[in-house]
């Protein structure tokens, strides 16, 4: 079982332990366009009894801002900020003859903090890898035309990433081009009120687990 209460303090200690090594100009900001591609799955149940069916969540494309702080030439921390709206469908639901049921849309706020290692290279190509944590908040929930209401629990999970910057100025600092790929594990318990349509409330354990691909530009101070 993943214990969030241990990961955050450990990450904070790691960051504070390297803060004394920060560069003279440690900040970097980027603006990217993200493609968010859920690798979703779900278990539907009523009163603890399996209902059958699955969950389908569409892809999303959104702008994003991220901030990076360099502790050394090779160690940094990155925080990404953005929101992603998604349409949600319960698929092959046994209670309605195996039909698909539109359960509306929801917007995710998934701030993700990663600790990165930048491979030391001599040229303008600067690859990196990272790992960290994600906390996802769900808001603007729309239950769709059939359900009476819907509720999503927040999620805490791991994140992995790999990417590269290309130095566009050929000097320390300045403009850069970036490509970044993240895998984020998001799990939420969803409660859908189908009192009018089915006379029941449906519970769903949903794994969203998106792959996030970002392309954009940044500036290293």
PDB file of C-alpha atoms in Angstrom:
ATOM      1  CA  UNK A   1       0.000   0.000   0.000  1.00  0.00           C
ATOM      2  CA  UNK A   2       1.372   3.416  -0.986  1.00  0.00           C
ATOM      3  CA  UNK A   3       1.752   5.661   2.073  1.00  0.00           C
ATOM      4  CA  UNK A   4       1.540   9.349   1.133  1.00  0.00           C
ATOM      5  CA  UNK A   5       2.379  10.523   4.665  1.00  0.00           C
ATOM      6  CA  UNK A   6       5.898   9.097   4.288  1.00  0.00           C
ATOM      7  CA  UNK A   7       6.638  10.241   0.722  1.00  0.00           C
ATOM      8  CA  UNK A   8       6.031  13.976   1.130  1.00  0.00           C
ATOM      9  CA  UNK A   9       8.298  14.418   4.197  1.00  0.00           C
ATOM     10  CA  UNK A  10      11.032  12.369   2.508  1.00  0.00           C
ATOM     11  CA  UNK A  11      10.826  14.501  -0.632  1.00  0.00           C
ATOM     12  CA  UNK A  12      10.939  17.700   1.427  1.00  0.00           C
ATOM     13  CA  UNK A  13      14.049  16.511   3.279  1.00  0.00           C
ATOM     14  CA  UNK A  14      15.736  15.661  -0.020  1.00  0.00           C
ATOM     15  CA  UNK A  15      15.007  19.109  -1.419  1.00  0.00           C
ATOM     16  CA  UNK A  16      16.186  20.950   1.694  1.00  0.00           C
ATOM     17  CA  UNK A  17      19.316  18.850   1.826  1.00  0.00           C
ATOM     18  CA  UNK A  18      20.434  20.065  -1.598  1.00  0.00           C
ATOM     19  CA  UNK A  19      19.223  23.675  -1.350  1.00  0.00           C
ATOM     20  CA  UNK A  20      22.650  24.928  -0.302  1.00  0.00           C
ATOM     21  CA  UNK A  21      23.977  23.865  -3.724  1.00  0.00           C
ATOM     22  CA  UNK A  22      21.613  26.085  -5.715  1.00  0.00           C
ATOM     23  CA  UNK A  23      22.959  27.885  -8.764  1.00  0.00           C
ATOM     24  CA  UNK A  24      23.232  31.663  -9.024  1.00  0.00           C
ATOM     25  CA  UNK A  25      20.239  31.686 -11.403  1.00  0.00           C
ATOM     26  CA  UNK A  26      18.268  28.605 -10.337  1.00  0.00           C
ATOM     27  CA  UNK A  27      14.799  29.329 -11.772  1.00  0.00           C
ATOM     28  CA  UNK A  28      13.294  28.083 -15.016  1.00  0.00           C
ATOM     29  CA  UNK A  29       9.738  28.488 -16.340  1.00  0.00           C
ATOM     30  CA  UNK A  30       8.011  26.822 -19.274  1.00  0.00           C
ATOM     31  CA  UNK A  31       4.707  27.122 -21.101  1.00  0.00           C
ATOM     32  CA  UNK A  32       3.606  23.917 -22.798  1.00  0.00           C
ATOM     33  CA  UNK A  33       0.635  22.380 -24.575  1.00  0.00           C
ATOM     34  CA  UNK A  34      -0.275  19.050 -22.992  1.00  0.00           C
ATOM     35  CA  UNK A  35      -1.949  16.012 -24.464  1.00  0.00           C
ATOM     36  CA  UNK A  36      -3.536  14.024 -21.608  1.00  0.00           C
ATOM     37  CA  UNK A  37      -4.235  10.403 -22.563  1.00  0.00           C
ATOM     38  CA  UNK A  38      -6.009   8.398 -19.825  1.00  0.00           C
ATOM     39  CA  UNK A  39      -5.263   4.685 -19.450  1.00  0.00           C
ATOM     40  CA  UNK A  40      -8.530   4.194 -17.624  1.00  0.00           C
ATOM     41  CA  UNK A  41     -10.261   1.244 -16.000  1.00  0.00           C
ATOM     42  CA  UNK A  42     -13.093   0.954 -13.483  1.00  0.00           C
ATOM     43  CA  UNK A  43     -15.051  -1.441 -11.310  1.00  0.00           C
ATOM     44  CA  UNK A  44     -18.756  -0.603 -10.928  1.00  0.00           C
ATOM     45  CA  UNK A  45     -20.860  -1.869  -8.032  1.00  0.00           C
ATOM     46  CA  UNK A  46     -24.206  -1.361  -6.273  1.00  0.00           C
ATOM     47  CA  UNK A  47     -24.301  -2.013  -2.541  1.00  0.00           C
ATOM     48  CA  UNK A  48     -21.024  -3.910  -2.800  1.00  0.00           C
ATOM     49  CA  UNK A  49     -22.265  -6.212  -5.569  1.00  0.00           C
ATOM     50  CA  UNK A  50     -20.427  -6.044  -8.890  1.00  0.00           C
ATOM     51  CA  UNK A  51     -22.493  -4.319 -11.560  1.00  0.00           C
ATOM     52  CA  UNK A  52     -20.391  -5.080 -14.614  1.00  0.00           C
ATOM     53  CA  UNK A  53     -19.170  -2.548 -17.099  1.00  0.00           C
ATOM     54  CA  UNK A  54     -16.183  -0.239 -17.345  1.00  0.00           C
ATOM     55  CA  UNK A  55     -15.302   3.441 -17.639  1.00  0.00           C
ATOM     56  CA  UNK A  56     -14.180   5.430 -20.675  1.00  0.00           C
ATOM     57  CA  UNK A  57     -12.507   8.856 -20.307  1.00  0.00           C
ATOM     58  CA  UNK A  58     -11.622  10.914 -23.352  1.00  0.00           C
ATOM     59  CA  UNK A  59      -8.255  12.544 -24.050  1.00  0.00           C
ATOM     60  CA  UNK A  60      -7.734  16.242 -23.359  1.00  0.00           C
ATOM     61  CA  UNK A  61      -5.492  19.010 -24.753  1.00  0.00           C
ATOM     62  CA  UNK A  62      -4.722  21.965 -22.513  1.00  0.00           C
ATOM     63  CA  UNK A  63      -2.151  24.709 -21.857  1.00  0.00           C
ATOM     64  CA  UNK A  64       0.136  24.263 -18.857  1.00  0.00           C
ATOM     65  CA  UNK A  65       2.661  26.271 -16.851  1.00  0.00           C
ATOM     66  CA  UNK A  66       5.551  24.690 -14.985  1.00  0.00           C
ATOM     67  CA  UNK A  67       8.219  26.066 -12.676  1.00  0.00           C
ATOM     68  CA  UNK A  68      11.612  24.431 -12.103  1.00  0.00           C
ATOM     69  CA  UNK A  69      14.180  25.189  -9.399  1.00  0.00           C
ATOM     70  CA  UNK A  70      17.767  23.951  -9.897  1.00  0.00           C
ATOM     71  CA  UNK A  71      19.601  22.899  -6.748  1.00  0.00           C
ATOM     72  CA  UNK A  72      22.696  21.959  -8.763  1.00  0.00           C
ATOM     73  CA  UNK A  73      23.530  21.683 -12.468  1.00  0.00           C
ATOM     74  CA  UNK A  74      21.979  18.211 -12.517  1.00  0.00           C
ATOM     75  CA  UNK A  75      19.351  18.174  -9.717  1.00  0.00           C
ATOM     76  CA  UNK A  76      16.109  20.162  -9.871  1.00  0.00           C
ATOM     77  CA  UNK A  77      12.491  20.128  -8.739  1.00  0.00           C
ATOM     78  CA  UNK A  78       9.584  20.804 -11.101  1.00  0.00           C
ATOM     79  CA  UNK A  79       5.993  21.781 -10.296  1.00  0.00           C
ATOM     80  CA  UNK A  80       3.394  21.627 -13.076  1.00  0.00           C
ATOM     81  CA  UNK A  81       0.142  23.604 -12.934  1.00  0.00           C
ATOM     82  CA  UNK A  82      -2.827  23.129 -15.232  1.00  0.00           C
ATOM     83  CA  UNK A  83      -6.396  21.809 -15.466  1.00  0.00           C
ATOM     84  CA  UNK A  84      -7.797  19.156 -17.800  1.00  0.00           C
ATOM     85  CA  UNK A  85     -11.511  18.673 -18.651  1.00  0.00           C
ATOM     86  CA  UNK A  86     -12.698  15.173 -19.609  1.00  0.00           C
ATOM     87  CA  UNK A  87     -15.927  13.511 -20.770  1.00  0.00           C
ATOM     88  CA  UNK A  88     -16.750  10.327 -18.830  1.00  0.00           C
ATOM     89  CA  UNK A  89     -18.824   7.337 -19.998  1.00  0.00           C
ATOM     90  CA  UNK A  90     -19.802   4.162 -18.139  1.00  0.00           C
ATOM     91  CA  UNK A  91     -19.529   1.443 -20.780  1.00  0.00           C
ATOM     92  CA  UNK A  92     -21.260  -1.931 -21.164  1.00  0.00           C
ATOM     93  CA  UNK A  93     -23.381  -1.448 -18.025  1.00  0.00           C
ATOM     94  CA  UNK A  94     -25.191  -4.703 -17.244  1.00  0.00           C
ATOM     95  CA  UNK A  95     -28.067  -2.996 -15.405  1.00  0.00           C
ATOM     96  CA  UNK A  96     -29.145  -1.273 -18.628  1.00  0.00           C
ATOM     97  CA  UNK A  97     -28.667  -4.197 -20.995  1.00  0.00           C
ATOM     98  CA  UNK A  98     -24.966  -3.633 -21.644  1.00  0.00           C
ATOM     99  CA  UNK A  99     -25.476  -0.104 -22.966  1.00  0.00           C
ATOM    100  CA  UNK A 100     -23.135   2.845 -22.501  1.00  0.00           C
ATOM    101  CA  UNK A 101     -24.239   5.578 -20.081  1.00  0.00           C
ATOM    102  CA  UNK A 102     -23.095   9.196 -20.354  1.00  0.00           C
ATOM    103  CA  UNK A 103     -22.091  10.300 -16.851  1.00  0.00           C
ATOM    104  CA  UNK A 104     -21.108  13.797 -17.831  1.00  0.00           C
ATOM    105  CA  UNK A 105     -17.774  15.501 -17.543  1.00  0.00           C
ATOM    106  CA  UNK A 106     -15.314  16.549 -14.892  1.00  0.00           C
ATOM    107  CA  UNK A 107     -12.276  18.831 -14.654  1.00  0.00           C
ATOM    108  CA  UNK A 108      -9.037  17.674 -13.036  1.00  0.00           C
ATOM    109  CA  UNK A 109      -6.550  19.881 -11.209  1.00  0.00           C
ATOM    110  CA  UNK A 110      -3.479  17.606 -10.945  1.00  0.00           C
ATOM    111  CA  UNK A 111      -0.493  19.573  -9.515  1.00  0.00           C
ATOM    112  CA  UNK A 112       2.554  17.307  -9.782  1.00  0.00           C
ATOM    113  CA  UNK A 113       5.919  17.766  -8.066  1.00  0.00           C
ATOM    114  CA  UNK A 114       8.915  15.821  -9.391  1.00  0.00           C
ATOM    115  CA  UNK A 115      12.571  15.619  -8.434  1.00  0.00           C
ATOM    116  CA  UNK A 116      14.663  15.560 -11.625  1.00  0.00           C
ATOM    117  CA  UNK A 117      18.118  14.412 -12.684  1.00  0.00           C
ATOM    118  CA  UNK A 118      19.559  16.213 -15.729  1.00  0.00           C
ATOM    119  CA  UNK A 119      22.116  14.134 -17.561  1.00  0.00           C
ATOM    120  CA  UNK A 120      25.401  16.090 -17.893  1.00  0.00           C
ATOM    121  CA  UNK A 121      25.916  16.789 -21.601  1.00  0.00           C
ATOM    122  CA  UNK A 122      28.168  19.189 -23.485  1.00  0.00           C
ATOM    123  CA  UNK A 123      25.828  20.216 -26.293  1.00  0.00           C
ATOM    124  CA  UNK A 124      22.510  22.028 -26.470  1.00  0.00           C
ATOM    125  CA  UNK A 125      20.505  18.816 -25.998  1.00  0.00           C
ATOM    126  CA  UNK A 126      19.698  18.420 -22.265  1.00  0.00           C
ATOM    127  CA  UNK A 127      17.839  15.192 -21.364  1.00  0.00           C
ATOM    128  CA  UNK A 128      16.412  14.499 -17.911  1.00  0.00           C
ATOM    129  CA  UNK A 129      14.425  11.954 -15.922  1.00  0.00           C
ATOM    130  CA  UNK A 130      12.288  12.478 -12.830  1.00  0.00           C
ATOM    131  CA  UNK A 131      10.006  10.954 -10.223  1.00  0.00           C
ATOM    132  CA  UNK A 132       7.622  12.461  -7.717  1.00  0.00           C
ATOM    133  CA  UNK A 133       4.087  12.790  -6.427  1.00  0.00           C
ATOM    134  CA  UNK A 134       0.730  13.975  -7.698  1.00  0.00           C
ATOM    135  CA  UNK A 135      -2.374  15.228  -5.896  1.00  0.00           C
ATOM    136  CA  UNK A 136      -5.489  15.449  -8.061  1.00  0.00           C
ATOM    137  CA  UNK A 137      -8.604  17.464  -7.214  1.00  0.00           C
ATOM    138  CA  UNK A 138     -11.828  17.002  -9.206  1.00  0.00           C
ATOM    139  CA  UNK A 139     -14.248  19.899  -9.749  1.00  0.00           C
ATOM    140  CA  UNK A 140     -17.003  21.155 -12.079  1.00  0.00           C
ATOM    141  CA  UNK A 141     -18.562  17.678 -11.946  1.00  0.00           C
ATOM    142  CA  UNK A 142     -21.479  17.278 -14.370  1.00  0.00           C
ATOM    143  CA  UNK A 143     -23.529  14.112 -13.833  1.00  0.00           C
ATOM    144  CA  UNK A 144     -24.814  13.969 -17.417  1.00  0.00           C
ATOM    145  CA  UNK A 145     -28.406  13.485 -18.654  1.00  0.00           C
ATOM    146  CA  UNK A 146     -29.186  10.246 -16.746  1.00  0.00           C
ATOM    147  CA  UNK A 147     -27.649  10.523 -13.273  1.00  0.00           C
ATOM    148  CA  UNK A 148     -28.982  12.769 -10.523  1.00  0.00           C
ATOM    149  CA  UNK A 149     -25.534  13.606  -9.155  1.00  0.00           C
ATOM    150  CA  UNK A 150     -21.893  12.537  -9.090  1.00  0.00           C
ATOM    151  CA  UNK A 151     -18.978  12.897  -6.684  1.00  0.00           C
ATOM    152  CA  UNK A 152     -15.239  12.223  -7.164  1.00  0.00           C
ATOM    153  CA  UNK A 153     -12.806  11.727  -4.262  1.00  0.00           C
ATOM    154  CA  UNK A 154      -9.365  13.403  -4.474  1.00  0.00           C
ATOM    155  CA  UNK A 155      -6.407  11.223  -5.454  1.00  0.00           C
ATOM    156  CA  UNK A 156      -2.777  10.976  -4.342  1.00  0.00           C
ATOM    157  CA  UNK A 157      -0.298   8.964  -6.429  1.00  0.00           C
ATOM    158  CA  UNK A 158       3.131   8.607  -7.967  1.00  0.00           C
ATOM    159  CA  UNK A 159       4.520  10.248 -11.096  1.00  0.00           C
ATOM    160  CA  UNK A 160       7.394   9.383 -13.446  1.00  0.00           C
ATOM    161  CA  UNK A 161       8.788  11.528 -16.247  1.00  0.00           C
ATOM    162  CA  UNK A 162      11.397  11.790 -18.985  1.00  0.00           C
ATOM    163  CA  UNK A 163      12.115  14.651 -21.317  1.00  0.00           C
ATOM    164  CA  UNK A 164      14.627  17.008 -22.816  1.00  0.00           C
ATOM    165  CA  UNK A 165      15.368  20.687 -23.228  1.00  0.00           C
ATOM    166  CA  UNK A 166      17.119  22.151 -26.272  1.00  0.00           C
ATOM    167  CA  UNK A 167      19.123  25.297 -25.545  1.00  0.00           C
ATOM    168  CA  UNK A 168      18.106  27.807 -28.225  1.00  0.00           C
ATOM    169  CA  UNK A 169      20.677  30.477 -27.284  1.00  0.00           C
ATOM    170  CA  UNK A 170      23.800  28.351 -26.877  1.00  0.00           C
ATOM    171  CA  UNK A 171      24.564  30.001 -23.551  1.00  0.00           C
ATOM    172  CA  UNK A 172      23.770  29.258 -19.892  1.00  0.00           C
ATOM    173  CA  UNK A 173      20.259  30.522 -19.345  1.00  0.00           C
ATOM    174  CA  UNK A 174      17.995  31.951 -22.023  1.00  0.00           C
ATOM    175  CA  UNK A 175      15.318  30.375 -24.208  1.00  0.00           C
ATOM    176  CA  UNK A 176      14.779  26.650 -24.646  1.00  0.00           C
ATOM    177  CA  UNK A 177      12.527  24.178 -26.426  1.00  0.00           C
ATOM    178  CA  UNK A 178      11.080  21.328 -24.366  1.00  0.00           C
ATOM    179  CA  UNK A 179       9.467  17.924 -24.871  1.00  0.00           C
ATOM    180  CA  UNK A 180       8.252  16.088 -21.764  1.00  0.00           C
ATOM    181  CA  UNK A 181       6.421  12.807 -21.084  1.00  0.00           C
ATOM    182  CA  UNK A 182       4.892  11.884 -17.725  1.00  0.00           C
ATOM    183  CA  UNK A 183       3.063   8.856 -16.390  1.00  0.00           C
ATOM    184  CA  UNK A 184       0.795   9.738 -13.466  1.00  0.00           C
ATOM    185  CA  UNK A 185      -1.142   7.280 -11.326  1.00  0.00           C
ATOM    186  CA  UNK A 186      -4.578   8.677 -10.427  1.00  0.00           C
ATOM    187  CA  UNK A 187      -7.195   6.606  -8.596  1.00  0.00           C
ATOM    188  CA  UNK A 188     -10.531   7.971  -7.428  1.00  0.00           C
ATOM    189  CA  UNK A 189     -13.672   6.575  -5.808  1.00  0.00           C
ATOM    190  CA  UNK A 190     -16.692   7.864  -7.728  1.00  0.00           C
ATOM    191  CA  UNK A 191     -20.274   7.854  -6.426  1.00  0.00           C
ATOM    192  CA  UNK A 192     -23.017   8.235  -9.048  1.00  0.00           C
ATOM    193  CA  UNK A 193     -26.604   8.858  -7.924  1.00  0.00           C
ATOM    194  CA  UNK A 194     -28.953   6.956 -10.272  1.00  0.00           C
ATOM    195  CA  UNK A 195     -31.964   7.160  -7.935  1.00  0.00           C
ATOM    196  CA  UNK A 196     -34.370   8.371 -10.638  1.00  0.00           C
ATOM    197  CA  UNK A 197     -33.187   6.049 -13.422  1.00  0.00           C
ATOM    198  CA  UNK A 198     -32.262   2.879 -11.499  1.00  0.00           C
ATOM    199  CA  UNK A 199     -33.405   3.461  -7.925  1.00  0.00           C
ATOM    200  CA  UNK A 200     -29.808   2.985  -6.745  1.00  0.00           C
ATOM    201  CA  UNK A 201     -26.435   4.630  -6.207  1.00  0.00           C
ATOM    202  CA  UNK A 202     -23.522   3.223  -8.185  1.00  0.00           C
ATOM    203  CA  UNK A 203     -19.984   3.161  -6.745  1.00  0.00           C
ATOM    204  CA  UNK A 204     -16.994   3.073  -9.069  1.00  0.00           C
ATOM    205  CA  UNK A 205     -13.329   2.511  -8.288  1.00  0.00           C
ATOM    206  CA  UNK A 206     -11.699   4.323 -11.214  1.00  0.00           C
ATOM    207  CA  UNK A 207      -8.066   4.288 -12.316  1.00  0.00           C
ATOM    208  CA  UNK A 208      -7.329   7.164 -14.702  1.00  0.00           C
ATOM    209  CA  UNK A 209      -3.511   6.743 -14.898  1.00  0.00           C
ATOM    210  CA  UNK A 210      -2.844   9.146 -17.798  1.00  0.00           C
ATOM    211  CA  UNK A 211       0.204   9.513 -19.986  1.00  0.00           C
ATOM    212  CA  UNK A 212       0.852  13.245 -20.385  1.00  0.00           C
ATOM    213  CA  UNK A 213       2.851  14.529 -23.354  1.00  0.00           C
ATOM    214  CA  UNK A 214       3.977  18.162 -23.280  1.00  0.00           C
ATOM    215  CA  UNK A 215       5.615  20.338 -25.949  1.00  0.00           C
ATOM    216  CA  UNK A 216       6.528  23.975 -25.445  1.00  0.00           C
ATOM    217  CA  UNK A 217       9.080  26.684 -24.728  1.00  0.00           C
ATOM    218  CA  UNK A 218      10.767  27.915 -21.607  1.00  0.00           C
ATOM    219  CA  UNK A 219      13.217  30.402 -20.197  1.00  0.00           C
ATOM    220  CA  UNK A 220      16.121  29.692 -17.836  1.00  0.00           C
ATOM    221  CA  UNK A 221      17.070  32.718 -15.712  1.00  0.00           C
TER     222      UNK A 221
END
